mmCIF file of C-alpha atoms in Angstrom:
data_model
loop_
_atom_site.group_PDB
_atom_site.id
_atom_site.type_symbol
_atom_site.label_atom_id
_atom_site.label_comp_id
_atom_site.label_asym_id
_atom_site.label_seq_id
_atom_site.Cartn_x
_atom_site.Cartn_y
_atom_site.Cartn_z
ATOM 1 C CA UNK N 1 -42.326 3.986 -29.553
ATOM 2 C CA UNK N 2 -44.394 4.782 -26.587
ATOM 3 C CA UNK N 3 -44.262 7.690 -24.350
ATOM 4 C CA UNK N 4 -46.254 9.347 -21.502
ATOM 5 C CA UNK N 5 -45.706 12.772 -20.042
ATOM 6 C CA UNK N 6 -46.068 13.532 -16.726
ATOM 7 C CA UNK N 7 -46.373 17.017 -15.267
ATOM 8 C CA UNK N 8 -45.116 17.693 -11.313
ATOM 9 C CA UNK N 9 -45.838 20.725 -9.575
ATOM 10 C CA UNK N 10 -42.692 22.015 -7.620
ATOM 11 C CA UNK N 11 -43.105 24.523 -4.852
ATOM 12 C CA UNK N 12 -40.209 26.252 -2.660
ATOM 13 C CA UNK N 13 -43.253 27.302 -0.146
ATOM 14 C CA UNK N 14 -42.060 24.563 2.471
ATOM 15 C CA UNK N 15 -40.824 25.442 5.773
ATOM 16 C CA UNK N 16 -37.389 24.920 4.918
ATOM 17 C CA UNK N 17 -36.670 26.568 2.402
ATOM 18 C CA UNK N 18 -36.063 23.610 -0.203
ATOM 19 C CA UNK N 19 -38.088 23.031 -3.236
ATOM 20 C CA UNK N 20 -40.445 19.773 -2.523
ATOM 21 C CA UNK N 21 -41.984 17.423 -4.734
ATOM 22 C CA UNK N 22 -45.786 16.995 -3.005
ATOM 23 C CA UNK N 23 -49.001 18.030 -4.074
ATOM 24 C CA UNK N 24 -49.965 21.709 -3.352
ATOM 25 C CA UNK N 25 -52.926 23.364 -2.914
ATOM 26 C CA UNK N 26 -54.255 27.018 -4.271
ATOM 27 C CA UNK N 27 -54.926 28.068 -0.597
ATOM 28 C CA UNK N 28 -51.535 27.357 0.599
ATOM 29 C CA UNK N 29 -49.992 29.577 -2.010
ATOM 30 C CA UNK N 30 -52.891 32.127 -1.486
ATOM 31 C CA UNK N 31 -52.299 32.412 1.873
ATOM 32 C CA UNK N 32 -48.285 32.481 1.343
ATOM 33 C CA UNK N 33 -48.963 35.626 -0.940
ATOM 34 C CA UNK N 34 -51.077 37.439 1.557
ATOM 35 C CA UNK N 35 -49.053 37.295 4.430
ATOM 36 C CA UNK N 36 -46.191 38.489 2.077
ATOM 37 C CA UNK N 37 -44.228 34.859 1.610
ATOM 38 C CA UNK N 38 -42.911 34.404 -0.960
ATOM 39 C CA UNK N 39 -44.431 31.868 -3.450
ATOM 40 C CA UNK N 40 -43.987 30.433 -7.334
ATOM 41 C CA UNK N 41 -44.913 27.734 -8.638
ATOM 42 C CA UNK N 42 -42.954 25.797 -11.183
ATOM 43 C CA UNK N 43 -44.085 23.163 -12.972
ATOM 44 C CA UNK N 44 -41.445 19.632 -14.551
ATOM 45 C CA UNK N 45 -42.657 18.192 -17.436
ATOM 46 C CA UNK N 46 -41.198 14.752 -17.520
ATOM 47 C CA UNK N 47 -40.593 12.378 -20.874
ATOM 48 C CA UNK N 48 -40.598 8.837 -20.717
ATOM 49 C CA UNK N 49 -40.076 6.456 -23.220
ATOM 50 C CA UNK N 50 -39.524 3.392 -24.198
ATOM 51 C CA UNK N 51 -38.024 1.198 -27.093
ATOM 52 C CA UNK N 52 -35.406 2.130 -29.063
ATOM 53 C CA UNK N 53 -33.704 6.048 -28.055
ATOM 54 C CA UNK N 54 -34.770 9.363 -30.121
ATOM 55 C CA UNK N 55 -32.459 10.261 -32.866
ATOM 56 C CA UNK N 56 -32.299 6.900 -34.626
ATOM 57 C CA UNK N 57 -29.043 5.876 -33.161
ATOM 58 C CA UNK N 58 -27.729 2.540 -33.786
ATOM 59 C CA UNK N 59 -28.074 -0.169 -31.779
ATOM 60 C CA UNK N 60 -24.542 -1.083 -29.920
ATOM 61 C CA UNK N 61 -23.189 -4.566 -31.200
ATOM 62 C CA UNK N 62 -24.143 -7.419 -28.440
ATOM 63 C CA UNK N 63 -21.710 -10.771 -28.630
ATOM 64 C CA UNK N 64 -24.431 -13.678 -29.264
ATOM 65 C CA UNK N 65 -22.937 -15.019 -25.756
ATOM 66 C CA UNK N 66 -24.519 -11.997 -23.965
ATOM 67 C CA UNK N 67 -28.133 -11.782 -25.390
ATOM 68 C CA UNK N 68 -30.810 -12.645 -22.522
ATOM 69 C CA UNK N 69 -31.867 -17.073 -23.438
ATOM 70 C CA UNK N 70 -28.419 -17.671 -25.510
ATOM 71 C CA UNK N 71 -27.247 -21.305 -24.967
ATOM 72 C CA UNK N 72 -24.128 -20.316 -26.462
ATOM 73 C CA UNK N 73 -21.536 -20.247 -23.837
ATOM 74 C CA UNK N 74 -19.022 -17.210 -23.010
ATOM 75 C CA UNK N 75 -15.549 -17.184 -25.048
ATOM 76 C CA UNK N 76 -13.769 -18.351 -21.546
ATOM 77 C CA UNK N 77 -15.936 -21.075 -20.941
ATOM 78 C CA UNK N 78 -15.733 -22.404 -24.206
ATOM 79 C CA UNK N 79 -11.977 -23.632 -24.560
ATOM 80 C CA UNK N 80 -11.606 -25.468 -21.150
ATOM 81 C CA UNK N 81 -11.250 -22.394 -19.215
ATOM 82 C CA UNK N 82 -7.661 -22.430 -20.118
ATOM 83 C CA UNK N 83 -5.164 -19.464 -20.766
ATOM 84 C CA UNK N 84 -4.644 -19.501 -23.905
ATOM 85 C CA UNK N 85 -3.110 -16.598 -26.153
ATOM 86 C CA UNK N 86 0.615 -17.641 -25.194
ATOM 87 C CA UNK N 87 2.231 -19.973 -27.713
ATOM 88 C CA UNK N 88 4.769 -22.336 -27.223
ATOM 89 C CA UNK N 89 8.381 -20.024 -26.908
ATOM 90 C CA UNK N 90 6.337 -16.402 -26.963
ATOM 91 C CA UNK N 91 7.557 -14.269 -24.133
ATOM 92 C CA UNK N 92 4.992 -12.538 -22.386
ATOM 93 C CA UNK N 93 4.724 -8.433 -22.951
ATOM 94 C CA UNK N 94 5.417 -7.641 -19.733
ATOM 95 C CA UNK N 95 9.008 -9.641 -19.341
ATOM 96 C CA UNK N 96 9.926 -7.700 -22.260
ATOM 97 C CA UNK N 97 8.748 -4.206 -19.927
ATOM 98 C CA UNK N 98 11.204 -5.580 -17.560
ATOM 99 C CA UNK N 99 14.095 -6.396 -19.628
ATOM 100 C CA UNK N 100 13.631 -2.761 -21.092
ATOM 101 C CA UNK N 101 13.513 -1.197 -17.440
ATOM 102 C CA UNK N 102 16.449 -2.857 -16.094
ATOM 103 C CA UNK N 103 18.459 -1.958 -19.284
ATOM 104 C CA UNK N 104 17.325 0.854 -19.050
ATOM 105 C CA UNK N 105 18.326 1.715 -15.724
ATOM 106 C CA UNK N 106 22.114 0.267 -16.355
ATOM 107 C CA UNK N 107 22.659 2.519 -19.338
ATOM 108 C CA UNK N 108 21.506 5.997 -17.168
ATOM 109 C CA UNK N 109 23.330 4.288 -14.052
ATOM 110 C CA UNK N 110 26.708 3.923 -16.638
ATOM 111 C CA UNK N 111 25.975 7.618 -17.649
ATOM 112 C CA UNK N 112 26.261 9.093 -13.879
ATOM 113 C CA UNK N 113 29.330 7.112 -12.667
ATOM 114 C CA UNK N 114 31.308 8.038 -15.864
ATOM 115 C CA UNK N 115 30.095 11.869 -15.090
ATOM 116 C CA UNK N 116 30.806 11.152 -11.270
ATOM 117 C CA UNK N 117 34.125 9.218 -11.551
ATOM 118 C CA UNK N 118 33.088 7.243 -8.410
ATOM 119 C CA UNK N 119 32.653 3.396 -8.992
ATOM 120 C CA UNK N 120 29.689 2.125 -7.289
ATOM 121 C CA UNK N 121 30.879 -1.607 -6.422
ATOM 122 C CA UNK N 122 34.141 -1.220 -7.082
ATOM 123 C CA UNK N 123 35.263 -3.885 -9.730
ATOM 124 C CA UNK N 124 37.028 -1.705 -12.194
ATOM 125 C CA UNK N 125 38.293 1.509 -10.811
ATOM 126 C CA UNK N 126 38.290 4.758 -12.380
ATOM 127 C CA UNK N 127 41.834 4.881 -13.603
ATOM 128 C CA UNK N 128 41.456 1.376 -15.032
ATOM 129 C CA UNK N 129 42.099 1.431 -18.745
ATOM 130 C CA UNK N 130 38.662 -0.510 -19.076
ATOM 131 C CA UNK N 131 36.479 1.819 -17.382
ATOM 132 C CA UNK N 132 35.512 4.493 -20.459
ATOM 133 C CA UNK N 133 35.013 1.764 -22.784
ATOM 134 C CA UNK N 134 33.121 -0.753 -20.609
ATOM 135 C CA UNK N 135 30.780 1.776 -19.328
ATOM 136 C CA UNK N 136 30.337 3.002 -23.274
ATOM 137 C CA UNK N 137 29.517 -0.528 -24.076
ATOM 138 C CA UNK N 138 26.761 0.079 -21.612
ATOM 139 C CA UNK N 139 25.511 3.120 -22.426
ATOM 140 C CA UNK N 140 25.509 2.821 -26.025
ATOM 141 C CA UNK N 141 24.162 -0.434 -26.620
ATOM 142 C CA UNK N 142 21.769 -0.621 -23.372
ATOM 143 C CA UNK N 143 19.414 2.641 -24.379
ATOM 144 C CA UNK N 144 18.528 1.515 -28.277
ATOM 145 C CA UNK N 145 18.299 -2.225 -26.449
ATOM 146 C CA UNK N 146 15.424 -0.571 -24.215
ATOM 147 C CA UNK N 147 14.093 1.012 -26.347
ATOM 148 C CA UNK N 148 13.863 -2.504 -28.833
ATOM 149 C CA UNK N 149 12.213 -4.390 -25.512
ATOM 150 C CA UNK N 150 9.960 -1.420 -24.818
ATOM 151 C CA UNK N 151 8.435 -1.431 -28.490
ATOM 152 C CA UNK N 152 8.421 -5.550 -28.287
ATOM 153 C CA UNK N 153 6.218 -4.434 -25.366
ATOM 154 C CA UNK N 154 4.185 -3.097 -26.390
ATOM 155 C CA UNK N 155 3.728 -4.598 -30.100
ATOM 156 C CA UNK N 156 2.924 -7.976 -27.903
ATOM 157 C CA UNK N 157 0.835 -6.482 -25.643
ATOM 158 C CA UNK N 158 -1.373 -5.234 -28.907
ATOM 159 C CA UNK N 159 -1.321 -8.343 -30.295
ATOM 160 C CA UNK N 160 -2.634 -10.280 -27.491
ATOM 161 C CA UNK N 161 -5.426 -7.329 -26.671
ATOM 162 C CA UNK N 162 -6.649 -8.265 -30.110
ATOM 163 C CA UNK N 163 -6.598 -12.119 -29.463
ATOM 164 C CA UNK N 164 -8.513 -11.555 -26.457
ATOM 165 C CA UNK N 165 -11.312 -9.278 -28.230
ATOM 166 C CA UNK N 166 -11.435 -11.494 -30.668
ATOM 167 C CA UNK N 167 -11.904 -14.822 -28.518
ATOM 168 C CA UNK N 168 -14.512 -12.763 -26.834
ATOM 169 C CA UNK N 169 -16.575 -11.993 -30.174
ATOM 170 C CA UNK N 170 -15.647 -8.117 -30.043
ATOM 171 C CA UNK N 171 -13.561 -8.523 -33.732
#
């Protein structure tokens, strides 16, 4: 590994106050010190190196598609430029986010107009024998069915995260 050090003088004897990185001479700080200025002089030693960093740490993993004169060409190039990661009859992750928002929504939504005793559209009223049980249906099937979609989710979201490392030479 090579390295060089370089030494810069630093004064804060400019005019304005703010430290300056220029070459300074022994008169100017003489003459600073005599007519009561006042005057240090620091002095930055600076390290730099090059090849591989202090410490021994390992080099981070570089796809062969990435190194500087590969011919190999990057994962999205390689398969027509294509989407690819959704098989015939797999929903996407974020229709099942959906489904689990909207049922979501309908089974807190049943939850207020049973408190309220208001309905909203108007179908069924609230001294309908139906009401109670139709808006239980709702409620108690509609939050573990959101909760089902949400974890579908995000268990095919995972899976096609890794799919996509993986195409990409990360796995």
């Amino acid at each position: 590994m090579a390295a060089s050090a370089v030494a810069v003088s630093t004064t804060p004897c400019s005019g304005s106050g703010h430290i300056g990185l220029r070459p300074t001479s022994l008169g100017h700080h003489l003459g600073r010190s005599l007519l009561g200025g006042r005057c240090r002089r620091r002095s930055l030693a600076v390290l730099a190196a090059a090849g591989k960093p202090p410490g021994g740490e390992a080099e981070e993993q570089v796809p062969a598609w990435a190194k500087p004169g590969a011919d190999e060409p990057p994962p999205w190039e390689r398969k027509g430029g294509a989407v690819q990661g959704q098989e015939a009859g797999q929903v996407p992750f974020y229709a099942y986010l959906l489904a689990s928002a909207v049922t979501a929504i309908a089974a807190i939504g049943s939850i207020f107009e049973y408190t309220n005793q208001k309905p909203v559209f108007g179908i069924i009223g609230s001294d309908s024998a139906l009401y109670a049980p139709l808006l239980g249906f709702f409620v108690f099937t509609g939050i573990p069915t959101s909760a089902f979609l949400w974890f579908k989710a995000v268990q095919t979201a995972n899976r096609e995260a890794e799919e996509q490392d993986r195409r990409d030479g990360f796995l």
